[in-house]
Coordinates of C-alpha atoms in Angstrom, one line a residue:
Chain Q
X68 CA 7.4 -129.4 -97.4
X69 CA 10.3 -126.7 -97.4
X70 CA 10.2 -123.6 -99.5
X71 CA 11.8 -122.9 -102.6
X72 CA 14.2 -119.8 -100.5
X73 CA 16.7 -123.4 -100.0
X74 CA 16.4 -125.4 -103.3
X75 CA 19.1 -125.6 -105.4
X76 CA 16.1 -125.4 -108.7
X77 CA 15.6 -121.8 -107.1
X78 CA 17.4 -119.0 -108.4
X79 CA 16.6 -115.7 -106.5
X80 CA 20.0 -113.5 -107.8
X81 CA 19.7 -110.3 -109.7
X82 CA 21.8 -111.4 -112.3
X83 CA 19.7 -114.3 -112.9
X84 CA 16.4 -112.2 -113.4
X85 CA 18.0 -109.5 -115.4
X86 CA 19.4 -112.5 -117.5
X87 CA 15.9 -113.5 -118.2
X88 CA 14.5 -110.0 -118.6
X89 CA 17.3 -107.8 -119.9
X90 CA 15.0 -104.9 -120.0
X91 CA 13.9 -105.3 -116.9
X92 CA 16.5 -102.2 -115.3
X93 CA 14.8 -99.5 -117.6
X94 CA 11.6 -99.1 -116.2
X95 CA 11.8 -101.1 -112.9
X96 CA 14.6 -102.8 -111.0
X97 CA 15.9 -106.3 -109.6
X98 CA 16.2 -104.7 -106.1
X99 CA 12.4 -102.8 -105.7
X100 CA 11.0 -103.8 -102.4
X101 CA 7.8 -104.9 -104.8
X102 CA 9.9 -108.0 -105.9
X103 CA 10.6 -109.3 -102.4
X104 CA 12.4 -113.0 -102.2
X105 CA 11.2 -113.8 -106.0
X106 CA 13.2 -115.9 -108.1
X107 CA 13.4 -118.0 -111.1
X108 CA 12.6 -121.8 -111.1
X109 CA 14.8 -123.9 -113.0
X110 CA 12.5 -126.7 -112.7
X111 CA 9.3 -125.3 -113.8
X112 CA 10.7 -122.1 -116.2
X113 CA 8.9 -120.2 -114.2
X114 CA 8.7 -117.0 -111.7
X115 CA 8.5 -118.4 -107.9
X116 CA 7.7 -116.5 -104.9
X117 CA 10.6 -117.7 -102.4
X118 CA 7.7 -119.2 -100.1
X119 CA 6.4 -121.4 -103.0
X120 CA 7.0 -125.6 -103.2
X121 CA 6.5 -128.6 -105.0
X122 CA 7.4 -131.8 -105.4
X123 CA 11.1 -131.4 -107.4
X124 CA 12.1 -129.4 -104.3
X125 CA 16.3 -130.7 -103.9
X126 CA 18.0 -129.0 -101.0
X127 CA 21.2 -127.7 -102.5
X128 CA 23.6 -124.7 -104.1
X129 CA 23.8 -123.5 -107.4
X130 CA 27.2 -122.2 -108.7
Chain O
X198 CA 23.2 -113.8 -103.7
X199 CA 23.8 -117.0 -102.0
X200 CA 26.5 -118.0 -99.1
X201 CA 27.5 -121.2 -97.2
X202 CA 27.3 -122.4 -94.2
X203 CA 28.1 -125.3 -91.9
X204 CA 27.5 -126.9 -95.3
X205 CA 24.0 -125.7 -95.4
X206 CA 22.3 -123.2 -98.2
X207 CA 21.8 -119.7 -96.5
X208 CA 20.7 -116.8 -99.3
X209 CA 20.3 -113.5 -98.1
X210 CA 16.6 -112.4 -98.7
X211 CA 16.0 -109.5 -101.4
X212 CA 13.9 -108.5 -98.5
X213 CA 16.2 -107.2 -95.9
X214 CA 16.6 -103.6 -96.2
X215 CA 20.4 -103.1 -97.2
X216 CA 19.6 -105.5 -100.4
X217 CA 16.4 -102.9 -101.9
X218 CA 16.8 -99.5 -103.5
X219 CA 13.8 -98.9 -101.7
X220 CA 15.4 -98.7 -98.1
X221 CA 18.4 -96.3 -99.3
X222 CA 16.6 -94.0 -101.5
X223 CA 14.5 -93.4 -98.3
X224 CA 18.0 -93.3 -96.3
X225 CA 19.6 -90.7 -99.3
X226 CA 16.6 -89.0 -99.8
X227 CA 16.2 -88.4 -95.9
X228 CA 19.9 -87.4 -95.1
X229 CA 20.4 -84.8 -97.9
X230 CA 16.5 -83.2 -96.5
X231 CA 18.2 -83.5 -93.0
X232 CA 21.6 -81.8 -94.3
X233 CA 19.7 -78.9 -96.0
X234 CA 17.4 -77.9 -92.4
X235 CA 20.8 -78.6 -90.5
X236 CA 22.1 -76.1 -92.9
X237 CA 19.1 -73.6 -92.8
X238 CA 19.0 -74.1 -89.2
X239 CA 22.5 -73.0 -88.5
X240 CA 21.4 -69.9 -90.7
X241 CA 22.5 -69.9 -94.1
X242 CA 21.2 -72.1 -96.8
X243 CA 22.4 -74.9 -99.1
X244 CA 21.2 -73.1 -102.0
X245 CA 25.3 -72.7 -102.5
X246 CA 25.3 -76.4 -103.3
X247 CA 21.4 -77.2 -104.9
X248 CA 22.8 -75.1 -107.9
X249 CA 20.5 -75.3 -110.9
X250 CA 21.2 -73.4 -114.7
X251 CA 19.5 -70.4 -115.1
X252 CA 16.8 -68.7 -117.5
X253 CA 18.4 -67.5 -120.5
X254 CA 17.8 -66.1 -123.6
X255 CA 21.4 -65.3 -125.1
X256 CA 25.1 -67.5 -124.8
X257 CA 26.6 -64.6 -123.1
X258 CA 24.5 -65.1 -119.7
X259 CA 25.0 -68.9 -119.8
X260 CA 29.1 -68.8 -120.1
X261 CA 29.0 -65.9 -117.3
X262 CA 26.9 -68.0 -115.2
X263 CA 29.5 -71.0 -115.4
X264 CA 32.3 -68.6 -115.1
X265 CA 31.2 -68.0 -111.8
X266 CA 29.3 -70.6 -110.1
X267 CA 31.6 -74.0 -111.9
X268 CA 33.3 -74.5 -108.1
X269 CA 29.1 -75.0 -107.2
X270 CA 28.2 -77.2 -110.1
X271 CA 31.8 -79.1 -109.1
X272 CA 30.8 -79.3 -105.2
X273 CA 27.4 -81.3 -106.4
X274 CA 28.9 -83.4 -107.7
X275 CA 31.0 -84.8 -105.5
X276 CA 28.2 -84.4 -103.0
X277 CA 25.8 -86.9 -105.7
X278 CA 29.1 -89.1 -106.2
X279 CA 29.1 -89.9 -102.9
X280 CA 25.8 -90.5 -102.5
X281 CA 25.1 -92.5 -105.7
X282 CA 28.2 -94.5 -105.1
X283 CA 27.8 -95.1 -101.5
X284 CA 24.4 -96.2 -101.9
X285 CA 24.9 -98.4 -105.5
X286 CA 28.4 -100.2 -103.8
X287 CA 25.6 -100.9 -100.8
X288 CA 23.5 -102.7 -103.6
X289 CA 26.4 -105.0 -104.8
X290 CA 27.7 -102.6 -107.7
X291 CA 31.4 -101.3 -108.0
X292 CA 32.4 -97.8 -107.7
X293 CA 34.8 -98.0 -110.2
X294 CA 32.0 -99.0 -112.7
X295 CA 28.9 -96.6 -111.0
X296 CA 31.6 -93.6 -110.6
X297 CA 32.3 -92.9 -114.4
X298 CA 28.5 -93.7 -115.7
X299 CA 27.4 -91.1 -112.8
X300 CA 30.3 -88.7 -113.5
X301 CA 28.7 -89.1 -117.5
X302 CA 24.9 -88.8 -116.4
X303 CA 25.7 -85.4 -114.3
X304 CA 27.6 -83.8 -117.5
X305 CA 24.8 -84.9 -119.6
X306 CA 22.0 -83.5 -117.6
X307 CA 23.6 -80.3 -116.7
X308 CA 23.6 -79.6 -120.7
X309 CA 19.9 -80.6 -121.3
X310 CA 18.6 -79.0 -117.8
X311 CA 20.7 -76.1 -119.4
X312 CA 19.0 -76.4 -122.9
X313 CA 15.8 -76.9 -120.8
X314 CA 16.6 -73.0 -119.4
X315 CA 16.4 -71.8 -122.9
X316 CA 13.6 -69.2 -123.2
X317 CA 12.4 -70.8 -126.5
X318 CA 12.9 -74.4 -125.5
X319 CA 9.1 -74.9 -125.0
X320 CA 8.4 -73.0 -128.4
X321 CA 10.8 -76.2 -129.9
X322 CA 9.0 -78.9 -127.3
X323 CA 12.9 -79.2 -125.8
X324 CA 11.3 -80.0 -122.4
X325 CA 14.3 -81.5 -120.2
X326 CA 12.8 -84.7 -119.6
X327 CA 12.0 -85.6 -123.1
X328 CA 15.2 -84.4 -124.5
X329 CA 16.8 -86.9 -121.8
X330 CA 14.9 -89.7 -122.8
X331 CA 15.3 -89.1 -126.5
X332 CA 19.3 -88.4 -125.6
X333 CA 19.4 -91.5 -123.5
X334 CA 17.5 -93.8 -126.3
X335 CA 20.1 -92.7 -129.4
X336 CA 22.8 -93.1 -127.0
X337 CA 22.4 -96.7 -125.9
X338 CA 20.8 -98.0 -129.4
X339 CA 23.8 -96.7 -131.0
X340 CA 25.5 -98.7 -128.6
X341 CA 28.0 -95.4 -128.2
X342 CA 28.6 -96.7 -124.1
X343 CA 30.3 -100.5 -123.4
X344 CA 27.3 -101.8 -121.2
X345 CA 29.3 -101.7 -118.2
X346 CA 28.3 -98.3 -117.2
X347 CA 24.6 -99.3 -116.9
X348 CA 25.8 -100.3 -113.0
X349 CA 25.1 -96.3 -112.8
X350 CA 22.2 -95.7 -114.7
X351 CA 19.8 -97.2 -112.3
X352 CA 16.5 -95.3 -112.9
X353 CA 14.0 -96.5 -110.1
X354 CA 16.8 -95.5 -107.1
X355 CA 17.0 -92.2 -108.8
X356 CA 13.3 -91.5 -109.6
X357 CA 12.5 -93.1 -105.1
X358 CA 15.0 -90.5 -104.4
X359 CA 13.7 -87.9 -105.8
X360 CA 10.0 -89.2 -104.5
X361 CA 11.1 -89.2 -101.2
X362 CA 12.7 -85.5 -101.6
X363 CA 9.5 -84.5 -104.0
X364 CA 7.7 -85.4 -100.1
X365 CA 9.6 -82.6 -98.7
X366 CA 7.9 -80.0 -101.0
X367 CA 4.6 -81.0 -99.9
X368 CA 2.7 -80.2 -96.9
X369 CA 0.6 -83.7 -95.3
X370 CA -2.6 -81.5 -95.3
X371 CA -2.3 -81.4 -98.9
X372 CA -1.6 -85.2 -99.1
X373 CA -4.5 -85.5 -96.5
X374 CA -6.4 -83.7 -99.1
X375 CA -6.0 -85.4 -102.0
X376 CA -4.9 -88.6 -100.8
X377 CA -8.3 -89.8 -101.1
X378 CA -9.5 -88.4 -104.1
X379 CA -6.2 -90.1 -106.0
X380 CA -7.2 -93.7 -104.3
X381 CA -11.0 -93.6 -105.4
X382 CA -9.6 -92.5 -109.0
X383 CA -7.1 -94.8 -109.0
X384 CA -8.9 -98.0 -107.9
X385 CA -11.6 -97.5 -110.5
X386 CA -9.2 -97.5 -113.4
X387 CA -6.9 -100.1 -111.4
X388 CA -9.8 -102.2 -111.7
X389 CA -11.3 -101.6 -114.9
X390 CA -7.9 -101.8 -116.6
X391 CA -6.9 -104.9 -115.4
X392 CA -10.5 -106.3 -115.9
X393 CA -10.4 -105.2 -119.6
X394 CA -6.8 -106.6 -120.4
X395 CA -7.5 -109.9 -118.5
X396 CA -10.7 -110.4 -120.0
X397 CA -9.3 -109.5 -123.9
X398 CA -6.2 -111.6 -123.4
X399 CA -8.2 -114.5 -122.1
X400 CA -10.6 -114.1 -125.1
X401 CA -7.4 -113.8 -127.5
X402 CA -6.7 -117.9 -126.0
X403 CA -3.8 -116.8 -123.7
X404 CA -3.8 -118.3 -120.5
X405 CA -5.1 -117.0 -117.2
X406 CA -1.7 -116.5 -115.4
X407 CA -0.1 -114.5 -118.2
X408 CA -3.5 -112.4 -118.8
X409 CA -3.0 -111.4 -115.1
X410 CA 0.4 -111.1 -115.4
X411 CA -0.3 -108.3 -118.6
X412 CA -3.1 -106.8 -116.4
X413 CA -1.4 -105.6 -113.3
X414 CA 1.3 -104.4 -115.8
X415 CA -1.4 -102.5 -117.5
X416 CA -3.4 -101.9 -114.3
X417 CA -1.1 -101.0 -111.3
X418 CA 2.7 -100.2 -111.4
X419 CA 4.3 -101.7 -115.2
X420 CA 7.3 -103.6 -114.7
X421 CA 7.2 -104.1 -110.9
X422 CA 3.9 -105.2 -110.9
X423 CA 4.5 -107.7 -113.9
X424 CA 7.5 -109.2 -111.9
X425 CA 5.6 -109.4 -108.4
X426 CA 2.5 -110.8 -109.8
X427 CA 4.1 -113.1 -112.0
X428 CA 6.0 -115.0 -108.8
X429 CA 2.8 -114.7 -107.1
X430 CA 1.0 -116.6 -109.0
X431 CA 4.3 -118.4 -110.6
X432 CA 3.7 -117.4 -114.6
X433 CA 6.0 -118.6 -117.3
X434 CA 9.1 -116.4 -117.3
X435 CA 8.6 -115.8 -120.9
X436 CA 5.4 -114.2 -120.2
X437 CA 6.8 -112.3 -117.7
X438 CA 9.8 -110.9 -120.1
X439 CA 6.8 -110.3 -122.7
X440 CA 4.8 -108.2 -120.3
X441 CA 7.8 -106.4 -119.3
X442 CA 8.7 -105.6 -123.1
X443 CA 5.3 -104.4 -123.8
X444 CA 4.9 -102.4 -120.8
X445 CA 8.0 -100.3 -122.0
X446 CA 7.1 -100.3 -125.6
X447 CA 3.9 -98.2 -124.5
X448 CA 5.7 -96.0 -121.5
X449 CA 7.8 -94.8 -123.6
X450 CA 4.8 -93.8 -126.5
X451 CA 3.0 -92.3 -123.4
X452 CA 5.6 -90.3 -122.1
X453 CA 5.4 -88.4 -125.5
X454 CA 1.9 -89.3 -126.1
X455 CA 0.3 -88.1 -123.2
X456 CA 2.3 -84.8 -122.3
X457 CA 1.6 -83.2 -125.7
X458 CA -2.0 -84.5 -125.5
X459 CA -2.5 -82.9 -122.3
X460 CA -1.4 -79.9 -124.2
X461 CA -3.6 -80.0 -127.6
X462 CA -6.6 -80.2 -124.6
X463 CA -5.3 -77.4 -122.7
X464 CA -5.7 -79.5 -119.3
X465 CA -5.0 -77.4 -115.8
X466 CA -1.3 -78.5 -114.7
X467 CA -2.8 -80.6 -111.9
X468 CA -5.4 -82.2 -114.6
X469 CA -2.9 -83.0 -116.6
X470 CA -0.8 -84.8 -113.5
X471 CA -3.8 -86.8 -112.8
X472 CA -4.5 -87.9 -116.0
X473 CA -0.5 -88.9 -117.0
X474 CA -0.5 -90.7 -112.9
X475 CA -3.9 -92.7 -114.4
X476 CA -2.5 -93.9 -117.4
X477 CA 1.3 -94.4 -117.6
X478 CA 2.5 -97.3 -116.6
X479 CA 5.6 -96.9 -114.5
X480 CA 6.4 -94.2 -112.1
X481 CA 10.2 -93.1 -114.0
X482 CA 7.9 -92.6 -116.9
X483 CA 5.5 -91.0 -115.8
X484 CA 6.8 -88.8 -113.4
X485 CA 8.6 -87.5 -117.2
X486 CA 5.8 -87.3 -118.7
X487 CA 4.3 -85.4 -115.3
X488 CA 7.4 -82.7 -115.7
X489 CA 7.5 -82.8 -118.9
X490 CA 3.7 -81.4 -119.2
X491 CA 4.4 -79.2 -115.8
X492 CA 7.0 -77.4 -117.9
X493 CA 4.3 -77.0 -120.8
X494 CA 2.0 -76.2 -118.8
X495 CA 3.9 -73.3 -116.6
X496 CA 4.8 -71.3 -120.2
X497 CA 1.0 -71.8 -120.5
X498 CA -0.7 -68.0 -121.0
X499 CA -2.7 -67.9 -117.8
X500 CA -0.8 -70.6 -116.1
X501 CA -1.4 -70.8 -112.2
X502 CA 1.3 -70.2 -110.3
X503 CA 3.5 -73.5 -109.1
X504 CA 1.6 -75.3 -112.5
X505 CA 5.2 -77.0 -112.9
X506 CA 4.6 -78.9 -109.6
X507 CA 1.3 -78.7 -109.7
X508 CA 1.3 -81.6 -112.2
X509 CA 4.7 -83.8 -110.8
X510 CA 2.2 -83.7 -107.4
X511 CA -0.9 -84.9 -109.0
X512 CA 1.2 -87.4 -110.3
X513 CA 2.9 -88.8 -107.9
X514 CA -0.1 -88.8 -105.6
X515 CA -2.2 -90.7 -108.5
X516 CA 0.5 -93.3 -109.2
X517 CA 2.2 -93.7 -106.1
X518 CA -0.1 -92.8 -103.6
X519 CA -3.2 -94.4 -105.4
X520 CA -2.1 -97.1 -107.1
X521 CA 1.9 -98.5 -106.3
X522 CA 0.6 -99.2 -102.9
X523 CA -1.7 -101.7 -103.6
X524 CA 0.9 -104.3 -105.3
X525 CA 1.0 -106.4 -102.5
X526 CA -2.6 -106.9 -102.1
X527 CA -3.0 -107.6 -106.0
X528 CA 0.0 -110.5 -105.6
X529 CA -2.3 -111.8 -102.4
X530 CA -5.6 -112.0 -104.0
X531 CA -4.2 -112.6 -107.6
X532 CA -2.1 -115.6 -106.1
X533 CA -5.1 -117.1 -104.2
X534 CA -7.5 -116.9 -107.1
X535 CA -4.5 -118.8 -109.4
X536 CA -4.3 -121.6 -106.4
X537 CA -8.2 -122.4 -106.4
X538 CA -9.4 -121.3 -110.1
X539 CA -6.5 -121.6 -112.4
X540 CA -4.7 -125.0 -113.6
X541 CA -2.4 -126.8 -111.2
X542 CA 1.4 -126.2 -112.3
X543 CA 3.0 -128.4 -109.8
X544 CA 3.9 -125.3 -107.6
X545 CA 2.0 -124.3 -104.5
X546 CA 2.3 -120.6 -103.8
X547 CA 1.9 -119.3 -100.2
X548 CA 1.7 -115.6 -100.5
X549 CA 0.0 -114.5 -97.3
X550 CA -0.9 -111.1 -95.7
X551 CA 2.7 -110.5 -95.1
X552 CA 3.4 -110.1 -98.3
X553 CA 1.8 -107.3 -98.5
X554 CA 3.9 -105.7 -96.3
X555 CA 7.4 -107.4 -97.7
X556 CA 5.7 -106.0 -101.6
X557 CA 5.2 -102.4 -100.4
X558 CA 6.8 -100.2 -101.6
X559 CA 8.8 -98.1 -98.7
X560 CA 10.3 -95.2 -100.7
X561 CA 6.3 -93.7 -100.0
X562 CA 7.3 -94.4 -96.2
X563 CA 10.3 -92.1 -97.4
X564 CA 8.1 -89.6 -98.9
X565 CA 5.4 -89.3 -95.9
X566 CA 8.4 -88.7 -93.5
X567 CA 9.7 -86.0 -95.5
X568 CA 6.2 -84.9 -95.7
X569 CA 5.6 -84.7 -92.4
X570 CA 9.0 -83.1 -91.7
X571 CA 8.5 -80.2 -94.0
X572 CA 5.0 -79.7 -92.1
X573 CA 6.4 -79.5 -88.7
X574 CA 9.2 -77.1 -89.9
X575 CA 6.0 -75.1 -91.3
X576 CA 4.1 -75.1 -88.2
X577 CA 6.8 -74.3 -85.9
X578 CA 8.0 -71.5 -88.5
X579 CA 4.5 -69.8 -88.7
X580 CA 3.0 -69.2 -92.2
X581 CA 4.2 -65.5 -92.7
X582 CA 8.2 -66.7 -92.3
X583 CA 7.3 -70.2 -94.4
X584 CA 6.3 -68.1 -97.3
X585 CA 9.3 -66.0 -97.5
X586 CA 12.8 -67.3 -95.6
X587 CA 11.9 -71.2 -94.9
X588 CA 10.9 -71.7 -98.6
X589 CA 13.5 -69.6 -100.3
X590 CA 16.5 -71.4 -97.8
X591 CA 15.4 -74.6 -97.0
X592 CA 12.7 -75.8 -99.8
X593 CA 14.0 -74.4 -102.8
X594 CA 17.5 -76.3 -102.3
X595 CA 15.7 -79.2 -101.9
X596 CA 13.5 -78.8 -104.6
X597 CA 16.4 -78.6 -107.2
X598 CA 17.9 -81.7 -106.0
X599 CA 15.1 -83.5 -106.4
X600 CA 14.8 -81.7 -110.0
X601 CA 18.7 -83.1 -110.6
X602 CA 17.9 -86.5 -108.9
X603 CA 14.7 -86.9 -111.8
X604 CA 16.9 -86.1 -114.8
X605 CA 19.3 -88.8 -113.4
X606 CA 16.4 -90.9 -113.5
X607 CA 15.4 -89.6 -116.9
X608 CA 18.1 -90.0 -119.0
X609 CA 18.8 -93.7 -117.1
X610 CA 15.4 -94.3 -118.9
X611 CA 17.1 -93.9 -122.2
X612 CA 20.3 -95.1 -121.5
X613 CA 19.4 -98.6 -120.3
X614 CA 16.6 -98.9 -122.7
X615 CA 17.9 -100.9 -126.0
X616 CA 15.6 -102.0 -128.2
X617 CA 18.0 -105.7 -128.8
X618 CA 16.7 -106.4 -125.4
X619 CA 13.0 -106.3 -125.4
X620 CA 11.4 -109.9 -125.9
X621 CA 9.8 -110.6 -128.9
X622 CA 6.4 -109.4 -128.4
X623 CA 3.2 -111.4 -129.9
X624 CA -0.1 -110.0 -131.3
X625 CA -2.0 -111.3 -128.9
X626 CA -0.6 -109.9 -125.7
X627 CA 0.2 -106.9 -127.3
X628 CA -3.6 -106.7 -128.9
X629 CA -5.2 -107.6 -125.2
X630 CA -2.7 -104.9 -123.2
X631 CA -3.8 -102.0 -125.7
X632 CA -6.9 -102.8 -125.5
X633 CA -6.7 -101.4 -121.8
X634 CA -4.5 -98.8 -122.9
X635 CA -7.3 -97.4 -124.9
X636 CA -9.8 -97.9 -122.1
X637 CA -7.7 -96.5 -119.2
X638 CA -6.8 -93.5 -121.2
X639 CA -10.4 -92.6 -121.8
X640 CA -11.6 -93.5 -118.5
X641 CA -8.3 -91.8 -116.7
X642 CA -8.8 -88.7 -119.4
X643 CA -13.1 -88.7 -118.3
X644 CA -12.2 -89.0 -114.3
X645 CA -9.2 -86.4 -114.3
X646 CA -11.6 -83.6 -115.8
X647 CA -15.2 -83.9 -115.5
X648 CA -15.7 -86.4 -112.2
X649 CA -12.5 -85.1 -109.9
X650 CA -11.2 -82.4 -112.0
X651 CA -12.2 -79.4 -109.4
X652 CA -9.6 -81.1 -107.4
X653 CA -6.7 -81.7 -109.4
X654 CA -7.0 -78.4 -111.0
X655 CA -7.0 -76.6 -107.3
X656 CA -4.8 -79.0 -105.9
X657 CA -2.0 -77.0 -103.8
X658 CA -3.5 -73.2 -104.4

């Protein structure tokens, strides 16, 4: 089964995270080394290492 | 950031090196130590350019001090633009946005680290890191700057560089020393705290992964660790924005809370170090809170000598050392625990033991180098000509730009901090997380004095 890193559900950009947690840049940062490939799923609502899968996995691009 | 092609999905990792602020910290950090012993080496000194305000006690001294030395204060400047900018444009931000919010931060923290030279400024608790964070924090809720300039006021690259040049002030026999001490510390209140906050928000009816989630916020390193844990074991992103708001809401309490505690108790600097690198919760906090009480602490009657860095050290080798490390091993563990205990959500996470290594974080690499550097230099110098021309031309210099690189870092707190953007925050989270606030801070308070306080208080003499 292929990784979330290349469905289109998976959202790894900083923008994205910092959407979801605005306050996320005061204390921490969308580029620490900590974070590594996480994203967002669009799927699920929920934080996704970039190695996760599942079932809804669509190869694809978001724009 | 995603690209295309052949038609195919490519995205370039967050984990190759030119995407973290990890990697250039270490890279700024590194080349402004490496400028300051090609300096010293050639003879002279970049004390020229590692200008700081001087003591005063009357207006008169301050204006003749800028009347002379404002081409020095200029030449910083420009030597931070270019390394701010360089590195932030490396990291996807503009320079025409990161330029004018820098140019801003270094005028504001010239005037507090100025205010912060004031003879009485500890008589009216004006310590430079607090009055940043209290500057920053009006500033931003009074929405006085367009959001815009916030590409500038990036607090963790500013608070890894000046880790990585804190490193080069001191020696890897006193890292070697401690090192140990701060991991045995940390790992019993890592493990309580997260054990306390997991088992109250479990018993407050939330469910497991965001009780994890709010215990390695509580536990090991605040916001970073709510955001790596939370992927690890793929947690609702509310909860994740819930643990992050919390996590703040209290860092910022402790970085008043504890300094001025430390205080009413009369810790040792390095006591008091120990104790804030147990219990705060992020390292830009507390490495305030640390400076903050250092500065306390020095205009102490009695105060050892060096008791300002005494307690940034103790710190920085509690929190960084002793407890950041450890993230990628709690997303490991945490995410194989929520794949065979915890309710199937449809996702199957596959964190394995390299994940530790893509989680660590490498601005400590950056801080053992300069470490080690500084020790060689001090070997090869001999200890007689260390103590006098090596740390007066090479380690002072870099000691104030890592003192200018923190109040960047500080007043960043402030200034990105806006009270419209924390999540709204539940009893119940917020009930089970200060429940391990109460628990670390007693157990961090009982550890940093009675059980390894003959350490922290000696630490560096």
């Amino acid at each position: 089964m292929n990784a979330c890193r290349t469905c289109r559900h998976f959202d790894t950009a900083q923008a994205t995270l910092e959407c979801f947690i605005p306050a996320i840049g005061s204390l921490s940062s969308v580029h620490a080394a900590s974070r590594a490939d996480d994203g967002v799923c669009a799927v699920h609502a929920r934080l996704v290492a970039a190695t996760a899968t599942c079932r809804q996995y669509k190869e694809g691009v978001i724009f | 950031m995603s690209d295309i092609t052949a038609g195919r999905l490519t995205r370039v990792p967050s984990t190759a090196f030119w995407k973290q602020d990890d990697w250039w910290a270490v890279g700024a950090g590194l080349a402004l130590i490496a400028l300051a012993y090609g300096v010293f080496a050639s003879g002279s000194s970049l004390a020229w350019l590692a200008v700081t305000p001087p003591k005063w006690t009357a207006l008169p001294q301050l204006t003749a001090h800028f009347a002379a030395a404002w081409p020095r204060y200029l030449a910083q400047a420009a030597l931070w633009l270019v390394v701010v900018s360089g590195a932030l444009a490396a990291l996807g931000y503009r320079v025409r946005s990161t330029a004018p919010a820098f140019l801003l931060l270094y005028v504001l923290s010239v005037a507090i680290f100025t205010l912060g030279q004031w003879a009485d400024a500890v008589r009216f608790n004006l310590e430079p890191p607090l009055v940043a964070l209290a500057v920053g924090l009006l500033i931003a809720n009074l929405n006085l700057l367009p959001r815009g300039l916030d590409a500038g006021f990036k607090v963790e690259f500013y608070i890894k560089l000046g880790v990585v040049l804190l490193g080069a002030t001191l020696p890897l026999t006193l890292i070697a020393w401690a090192g140990p001490v701060a991991l045995a510390q940390a790992s019993i209140v890592s493990i309580v705290t997260f054990g306390v906050i997991f088992a109250a928000a479990r018993a407050l009816g939330l469910e497991p992964r965001f009780a994890a989630v709010l215990g390695v916020g509580g536990a090991v390193c605040g916001v970073s660790a709510a955001i790596a844990i939370a992927a690890a074991v793929g947690a609702r992103r509310q909860d994740a924005a819930v643990t992050v708001s919390i996590v703040i809401l209290w860092a910022i309490v402790m970085i008043f809370a504890l300094p001025f505690a430390s205080h009413l108790l009369a810790l040792p600097a390095g006591v008091g170090g120990a104790w804030i690198g147990t219990s705060e919760f992020a390292d830009a906090a507390g490495i305030a809170a640390a400076q903050a009480y250092g500065d306390i602490a020095a205009k102490t009657a009695g105060a050892a000598a060096g008791a300002a860095d005494q307690s940034v050290a103790a710190f920085t080798l509690m929190k960084v050392v002793g407890r950041d490390v450890w993230i990628g091993v709690w997303a490991l563990v945490l995410s194989i625990v929520a794949a065979t205990r915890w309710e199937n959500t449809g996702i199957e996470t596959r964190i394995g033991a390299a994940d530790i290594w893509r989680r660590f974080p490498k601005f400590v690499i950056g801080f053992l180098l300069a470490s080690i550097f500084i020790t060689l230099v001090a070997q090869h110098a001999g200890h007689a000509q260390f103590g006098h021309a090596t740390t007066a031309n090479l380690v002072t210099p870099i000691k104030n730009l890592r003192t200018w690189a923190f109040s960047f870092g500080f007043l960043s707190i402030g200034l990105t901090t806006r009270a419209r953007d924390l999540t709204a925050i539940g009893a119940r989270p917020l009930l089970a997380f200060s429940a391990g606030v109460a628990v670390n801070v007693v157990l961090g308070l009982a550890l940093s004095t009675w059980v390894f306080g003959t350490y922290w208080q000696h630490l560096g003499q």
